[in-house]
Short mmCIF file of C-alpha atoms in Angstrom, two decimals:
data_model
loop_
_atom_site.label_atom_id
_atom_site.label_comp_id
_atom_site.label_asym_id
_atom_site.label_seq_id
_atom_site.Cartn_x
_atom_site.Cartn_y
_atom_site.Cartn_z
CA MET A 27 10.75 9.38 -0.97
CA THR A 28 7.56 8.81 -2.05
CA ASP A 29 3.97 10.25 -2.01
CA SER A 30 2.36 7.67 0.16
CA PRO A 31 0.67 8.44 3.43
CA ALA A 32 2.72 5.67 5.01
CA ALA A 33 6.41 7.04 3.91
CA ALA A 34 8.39 8.55 6.72
CA THR A 35 8.06 12.39 6.65
CA PRO A 36 11.38 14.42 6.38
CA TYR A 37 10.86 15.15 10.09
CA GLU A 38 10.84 11.39 10.67
CA VAL A 39 13.77 10.72 8.42
CA LEU A 40 16.11 13.62 10.48
CA GLY A 41 14.73 12.68 13.81
CA VAL A 42 13.36 15.84 14.87
CA SER A 43 9.77 17.09 15.63
CA ALA A 44 7.69 19.25 13.37
CA THR A 45 8.00 22.34 15.23
CA ALA A 46 11.79 22.11 15.62
CA SER A 47 13.82 25.17 15.09
CA THR A 48 16.01 26.10 11.84
CA ASP A 49 18.97 25.31 13.90
CA GLU A 50 17.81 21.99 15.20
CA LEU A 51 17.04 21.16 11.74
CA ARG A 52 20.27 21.85 10.31
CA ARG A 53 22.00 20.38 13.25
CA ALA A 54 20.07 17.08 12.84
CA TYR A 55 21.13 17.24 9.21
CA ARG A 56 24.54 17.81 9.59
CA ARG A 57 24.71 14.81 12.27
CA LEU A 58 22.84 12.47 9.84
CA ALA A 59 24.84 13.17 6.80
CA ARG A 60 27.90 12.34 8.65
CA GLU A 61 26.80 9.15 10.04
CA THR A 62 24.65 7.89 7.12
CA HIS A 63 27.59 8.91 4.53
CA PRO A 64 28.84 5.34 2.78
CA ASP A 65 32.41 6.37 3.36
CA LEU A 66 31.85 6.64 6.84
CA GLY A 67 30.02 3.50 7.56
CA GLY A 68 26.61 4.32 6.28
CA THR A 69 24.63 3.03 3.29
CA PRO A 70 23.77 4.74 0.13
CA GLU A 71 20.13 4.13 0.76
CA ARG A 72 20.03 5.74 4.08
CA PHE A 73 22.14 8.41 2.92
CA ARG A 74 20.06 9.30 0.10
CA GLN A 75 17.03 9.49 2.23
CA VAL A 76 18.44 11.93 4.44
CA GLN A 77 19.28 14.04 1.50
CA LEU A 78 16.18 13.95 0.30
CA ALA A 79 14.56 14.84 3.46
CA TRP A 80 16.87 17.82 3.74
CA GLU A 81 15.98 18.81 0.37
CA LEU A 82 12.20 19.01 1.28
CA ILE A 83 12.57 20.95 4.41
CA GLY A 84 16.23 22.23 4.55
CA THR A 85 15.14 26.04 3.70
CA PRO A 86 12.34 28.01 5.27
CA GLU A 87 10.58 28.39 1.88
CA ASP A 88 10.77 24.58 1.02
CA ARG A 89 9.73 23.87 4.68
CA ALA A 90 6.73 26.07 4.17
CA ARG A 91 5.82 24.47 0.98
CA TYR A 92 5.86 21.04 2.51
CA ASP A 93 4.19 22.06 5.79
CA THR A 94 1.31 23.44 3.59
CA GLY A 95 0.51 20.63 1.78
CA TYR A 96 2.57 20.69 -1.58
CA ARG A 97 3.54 17.48 -3.09
CA ALA A 98 6.49 15.58 -1.57
CA VAL A 99 8.91 15.73 -4.44
CA PRO A 100 12.53 17.08 -3.69
CA ARG A 101 13.58 19.95 -5.90
CA GLY A 102 14.90 19.05 -9.53
CA ALA A 103 12.55 16.00 -9.94
CA GLY A 104 10.62 17.89 -12.34
CA ALA A 105 7.03 17.55 -10.53
CA GLY A 106 6.99 21.47 -9.98
CA ASP A 107 5.41 23.28 -7.09
CA THR A 108 2.08 21.75 -7.73
CA PRO A 109 -0.31 21.28 -4.65
CA SER A 110 -0.90 17.63 -4.11
CA GLY A 111 -4.61 18.63 -2.93
CA SER A 112 -6.67 15.61 -0.88
CA SER A 113 -7.60 13.71 -4.22
CA SER A 114 -4.56 11.60 -3.71
CA TRP A 115 -5.59 10.09 -0.54
CA ALA A 116 -9.36 10.84 -0.35
CA PRO A 117 -11.81 8.21 -1.74
CA ARG A 118 -12.36 8.54 -5.45
CA PRO A 119 -15.99 9.01 -7.06
CA PRO A 120 -17.03 6.05 -9.26
CA ARG A 121 -16.22 6.63 -13.05
CA PRO A 122 -18.92 6.10 -15.48
CA ARG A 123 -18.81 2.96 -17.35
CA PRO A 124 -18.21 2.94 -21.07
CA GLU A 125 -20.84 1.14 -22.74
CA SER A 126 -17.86 -0.58 -25.15
CA LYS A 127 -16.12 -1.85 -22.05
CA PRO A 128 -17.90 -3.63 -19.26
CA ARG A 129 -15.96 -3.78 -16.31
CA ALA A 130 -15.33 -6.77 -13.92
CA ARG A 131 -17.79 -7.93 -11.49
CA ALA A 132 -17.03 -6.60 -8.21
CA TYR A 133 -18.51 -7.36 -4.36
CA GLY A 134 -17.67 -5.99 -1.46
CA HIS A 135 -16.03 -2.72 -0.24
CA PRO A 136 -12.33 -2.57 -0.92
CA GLY A 137 -10.64 -0.14 1.69
CA GLY A 138 -13.64 0.64 3.36
CA GLN A 139 -12.87 -0.88 6.76
CA GLU A 140 -9.66 0.98 6.90
CA ARG A 141 -11.13 4.34 5.78
CA VAL A 142 -13.86 4.13 8.52
CA GLU A 143 -10.88 3.50 10.93
CA PHE A 144 -8.59 6.14 9.85
CA LEU A 145 -11.26 8.74 9.94
CA ASP A 146 -12.26 7.56 13.54
CA LEU A 147 -8.35 7.59 14.42
CA MET A 148 -8.32 11.27 12.82
CA ARG A 149 -11.07 12.60 14.87
CA GLU A 150 -9.63 11.18 17.77
CA TRP A 151 -6.24 12.62 17.25
CA VAL A 152 -7.25 16.17 16.37
CA GLY A 153 -9.87 16.01 19.05
CA ARG A 154 -13.64 15.25 19.19
CA GLY A 155 -15.71 18.13 18.44
CA THR A 156 -12.90 20.09 16.61
CA ASP A 157 -14.07 21.27 13.52
CA VAL A 158 -11.81 20.00 10.40
CA GLU A 159 -13.08 20.74 6.91
CA ASP A 160 -10.97 18.05 5.49
CA LEU A 161 -9.54 14.98 7.17
CA TYR A 162 -7.75 14.29 3.97
CA ASP A 163 -5.81 17.45 3.78
CA PRO A 164 -2.29 16.43 2.94
CA ALA A 165 -0.73 18.85 5.35
CA LEU A 166 -2.96 17.35 8.23
CA VAL A 167 -2.44 13.86 7.01
CA ARG A 168 1.27 14.38 7.00
CA SER A 169 1.40 15.72 10.77
CA ALA A 170 -0.47 12.88 11.92
CA PRO A 171 1.16 9.73 14.03
CA ALA A 172 2.68 7.23 11.54
CA GLU A 173 0.12 4.28 12.56
CA ILE A 174 -2.81 6.60 11.31
CA ARG A 175 -0.99 7.28 8.28
CA ARG A 176 -0.48 3.67 7.62
CA VAL A 177 -4.21 3.01 7.86
CA LEU A 178 -4.69 5.47 5.17
CA ALA A 179 -2.21 3.79 3.20
CA LYS A 180 -3.60 0.44 3.46
CA ALA A 181 -7.05 1.50 2.28
CA VAL A 182 -5.47 3.29 -0.70
CA ALA A 183 -3.50 0.39 -1.79
CA GLU A 184 -6.74 -1.89 -1.59
CA GLU A 185 -8.78 0.65 -3.52
CA THR A 186 -5.98 0.40 -6.11
CA THR A 187 -5.91 -3.02 -6.61
CA ALA A 188 -9.45 -3.16 -7.07
CA ARG A 189 -9.38 -0.50 -10.00
CA ILE A 190 -6.74 -2.32 -11.62
CA VAL A 191 -8.90 -5.55 -11.65
CA SER A 192 -11.92 -3.61 -12.62
CA GLU A 193 -10.29 -2.71 -15.92
CA LEU A 194 -9.51 -6.36 -16.89
CA GLY A 195 -13.13 -6.86 -18.07
CA ILE A 196 -16.16 -9.06 -17.43
CA ALA A 197 -14.30 -12.13 -17.62
CA PHE A 198 -12.85 -11.25 -13.92
CA THR A 199 -14.50 -11.23 -10.72
CA ILE A 200 -13.42 -9.49 -7.57
CA TRP A 201 -14.41 -10.16 -3.97
CA SER A 202 -13.12 -7.60 -1.50
CA ASN A 203 -12.71 -7.67 2.30
CA VAL A 204 -13.68 -11.47 2.59
CA ALA A 205 -13.51 -13.18 5.87
CA ALA A 206 -11.49 -16.09 6.49
CA GLY A 207 -12.57 -17.98 9.48
CA ARG A 208 -10.68 -17.08 12.51
CA GLU A 209 -7.56 -15.91 10.39
CA PRO A 210 -7.36 -12.02 9.14
CA GLU A 211 -9.42 -11.32 6.23
CA LEU A 212 -8.44 -11.64 2.71
CA ASP A 213 -8.36 -7.92 0.99
CA HIS A 214 -8.98 -9.42 -2.34
CA ILE A 215 -10.07 -12.64 -4.11
CA VAL A 216 -9.85 -12.49 -7.91
CA LEU A 217 -11.30 -14.98 -10.29
CA GLY A 218 -10.37 -15.04 -14.03
CA PRO A 219 -9.05 -17.41 -17.08
CA GLY A 220 -5.69 -17.05 -15.22
CA GLY A 221 -6.99 -18.86 -12.33
CA LEU A 222 -8.42 -18.25 -8.69
CA PHE A 223 -6.18 -15.55 -6.68
CA ALA A 224 -5.64 -14.73 -2.95
CA ILE A 225 -4.59 -11.31 -2.75
CA ASN A 226 -3.42 -8.86 -0.17
CA SER A 227 -2.90 -5.02 -0.84
CA GLU A 228 -0.07 -3.38 1.07
CA ASP A 229 1.90 0.04 1.12
CA TRP A 230 4.60 0.37 3.71
CA GLY A 231 5.82 3.44 2.67
CA ALA A 232 9.26 2.06 2.31
CA PRO A 233 10.86 -0.62 0.28
CA VAL A 234 10.62 -4.45 1.23
CA LYS A 235 12.60 -7.68 0.35
CA LEU A 236 12.30 -11.27 0.83
CA VAL A 237 14.28 -12.71 3.69
CA LYS A 238 13.91 -16.51 4.37
CA GLY A 239 10.42 -16.59 3.00
CA GLU A 240 9.24 -13.40 4.64
CA LEU A 241 8.89 -9.85 3.83
CA SER A 242 11.24 -7.42 5.61
CA GLY A 243 11.70 -3.60 5.55
CA ASP A 244 11.82 -0.40 7.81
CA GLY A 245 8.19 -0.01 7.19
CA LEU A 246 6.85 -3.25 8.84
CA ARG A 247 5.96 -3.46 12.46
CA HIS A 248 7.89 -5.75 14.81
CA GLY A 249 6.78 -9.28 14.40
CA GLU A 250 4.50 -8.64 11.28
CA GLU A 251 4.62 -11.43 8.88
CA PRO A 252 2.48 -10.48 5.70
CA ALA A 253 3.46 -13.68 3.82
CA ARG A 254 2.72 -16.20 6.72
CA THR A 255 -0.58 -14.18 7.36
CA LEU A 256 -1.94 -14.34 3.70
CA ALA A 257 -0.88 -18.17 3.30
CA ARG A 258 -2.79 -18.90 6.83
CA SER A 259 -5.83 -16.73 5.43
CA SER A 260 -5.82 -18.46 2.08
CA ARG A 261 -5.79 -21.78 3.64
CA ALA A 262 -8.49 -21.18 6.08
CA PHE A 263 -10.78 -19.66 3.22
CA GLN A 264 -9.83 -22.59 0.83
CA LYS A 265 -11.51 -24.70 4.06
CA ILE A 266 -14.50 -22.81 3.83
CA SER A 267 -15.08 -22.94 0.09
CA ARG A 268 -13.25 -25.95 -0.73
CA VAL A 269 -11.82 -23.95 -3.75
CA PRO A 270 -7.78 -24.28 -4.09
CA PHE A 271 -6.32 -21.04 -5.12
CA THR A 272 -3.90 -20.99 -7.94
CA ALA A 273 -1.95 -18.36 -6.25
CA GLN A 274 -1.48 -15.98 -3.27
CA LEU A 275 -0.35 -12.65 -4.49
CA ILE A 276 0.95 -9.41 -2.18
CA VAL A 277 0.67 -6.48 -4.17
CA VAL A 278 3.01 -3.30 -3.41
CA PRO A 279 3.96 -0.03 -5.00
CA ASP A 280 6.10 -0.36 -7.84
CA ASP A 281 9.24 1.64 -5.93
CA ALA A 282 8.64 -0.88 -3.13
CA LEU A 283 10.15 -3.98 -4.78
CA ALA A 284 13.43 -4.32 -6.65
CA ASP A 285 11.89 -7.04 -8.97
CA ALA A 286 8.46 -7.04 -10.92
CA VAL A 287 7.63 -10.17 -9.51
CA SER A 288 9.40 -12.13 -6.66
CA PRO A 289 8.47 -15.82 -5.52
CA ILE A 290 8.01 -15.96 -1.93
CA GLY A 291 8.68 -19.93 -1.49
CA ARG A 292 11.58 -21.83 -2.91
CA GLY A 293 11.84 -24.11 -5.93
CA ARG A 294 10.07 -23.83 -9.00
CA HIS A 295 6.59 -24.60 -8.10
CA SER A 296 5.95 -21.68 -5.37
CA THR A 297 2.47 -20.52 -5.62
CA ALA A 298 3.02 -17.34 -3.47
CA PHE A 299 4.51 -14.31 -4.78
CA VAL A 300 5.08 -10.36 -4.32
CA VAL A 301 4.47 -8.37 -7.32
CA ARG A 302 4.30 -4.67 -8.25
CA ARG A 303 1.12 -2.77 -9.19
CA SER A 304 2.12 -1.90 -12.61
CA VAL A 305 2.58 -5.85 -13.43
CA LEU A 306 -0.60 -7.13 -11.73
CA ALA A 307 -2.97 -7.24 -14.49
CA HIS A 308 -0.50 -9.34 -16.47
CA VAL A 309 0.10 -12.03 -13.61
CA LEU A 310 -3.83 -11.97 -13.48
CA ARG A 311 -4.10 -12.58 -16.73
CA GLY A 312 -1.89 -15.63 -16.64
CA GLY A 313 1.50 -14.15 -16.34
CA LEU A 314 2.65 -16.38 -13.73
CA ALA A 315 1.90 -19.53 -16.52
CA GLY A 316 3.20 -17.75 -19.66
CA GLY A 317 -0.30 -16.63 -20.19
CA ALA A 318 -2.02 -20.20 -20.47
CA GLN A 319 -5.23 -20.66 -18.58
CA ALA A 320 -4.94 -22.48 -15.40
CA PRO A 321 -5.41 -26.12 -15.85
CA GLY A 322 -8.68 -27.64 -14.98
CA ILE A 323 -10.32 -24.73 -13.94
CA ASP A 324 -14.18 -24.13 -14.26
CA VAL A 325 -14.53 -20.35 -13.95
CA PHE A 326 -18.41 -20.76 -13.86
CA ALA A 327 -18.51 -23.17 -10.96
CA ILE A 328 -15.78 -21.51 -8.69
CA ARG A 329 -17.68 -18.15 -9.09
CA ALA A 330 -20.79 -19.93 -7.99
CA GLN A 331 -18.75 -21.57 -5.19
CA ILE A 332 -17.43 -18.35 -3.76
CA GLN A 333 -20.65 -16.42 -3.93
CA GLN A 334 -22.43 -18.94 -1.78
CA THR A 335 -19.57 -19.09 0.84
CA ALA A 336 -17.98 -15.70 0.62
CA LYS A 337 -18.79 -13.32 3.84
CA PHE A 338 -17.41 -9.73 4.05
CA VAL A 339 -16.03 -7.88 6.67
#
């Protein structure tokens, strides 16, 4: 189980409410342990998920720690009983820039739209006029409906991608939350020596895999098509800017993807990929083409063209 706000809570995994009695919790665990056991027709992944959920809330002591906001790490995982605090999910203050290392140029507000939506949804959920000291309190966030937690996870994912790009240096430029005509906005457009990239940052709180050119996983909504959505938005922005993208990237947490980089399309010339966060910097530096600069790219001309055409949402 991950520390993502979008991840299923132990209560959701066990199919009980957060107010379930100890007996109800125990009965739910025993039933699911039988149903999900690989020897009885279950899958190893689902069985392990049930076991991890039980480790987090199976005893009154563990349950109390989880409910009061301690980090969602099972016993024996080596993290200790450290409160997660709101710093994991609350907006981070900007860090001072060392004079010796200029950062990438950045435009737009990554995750800003989702932060506003999250706070509005949280205030509506807890009740307008209710005095809540910290809407990012881990215990409060974990008790919120999954759809609200998912909005927060999206904000954190976009902010994380922007921080990764910012560390790449002045040779890179990032535009965030860019309008794409009538299509959904692009989370980021990144320009550097390795090319021009259309990027969406995602965190569904669960593993994903590619099935027939589209992402699939328990965390996705019914009918959600992130790969096709990114492709449509990329084409729409290309028409607006008249600048072609080198590649389209969907960035996900490391534990959500089996491989570091997975091509979405078929064939050797696919330009759409799902990538782990930890390899994003390598990919943007030219990792998709063996480190070589994208052929024929004029960084200065492309930057000027995007500056003239990019609109933010």
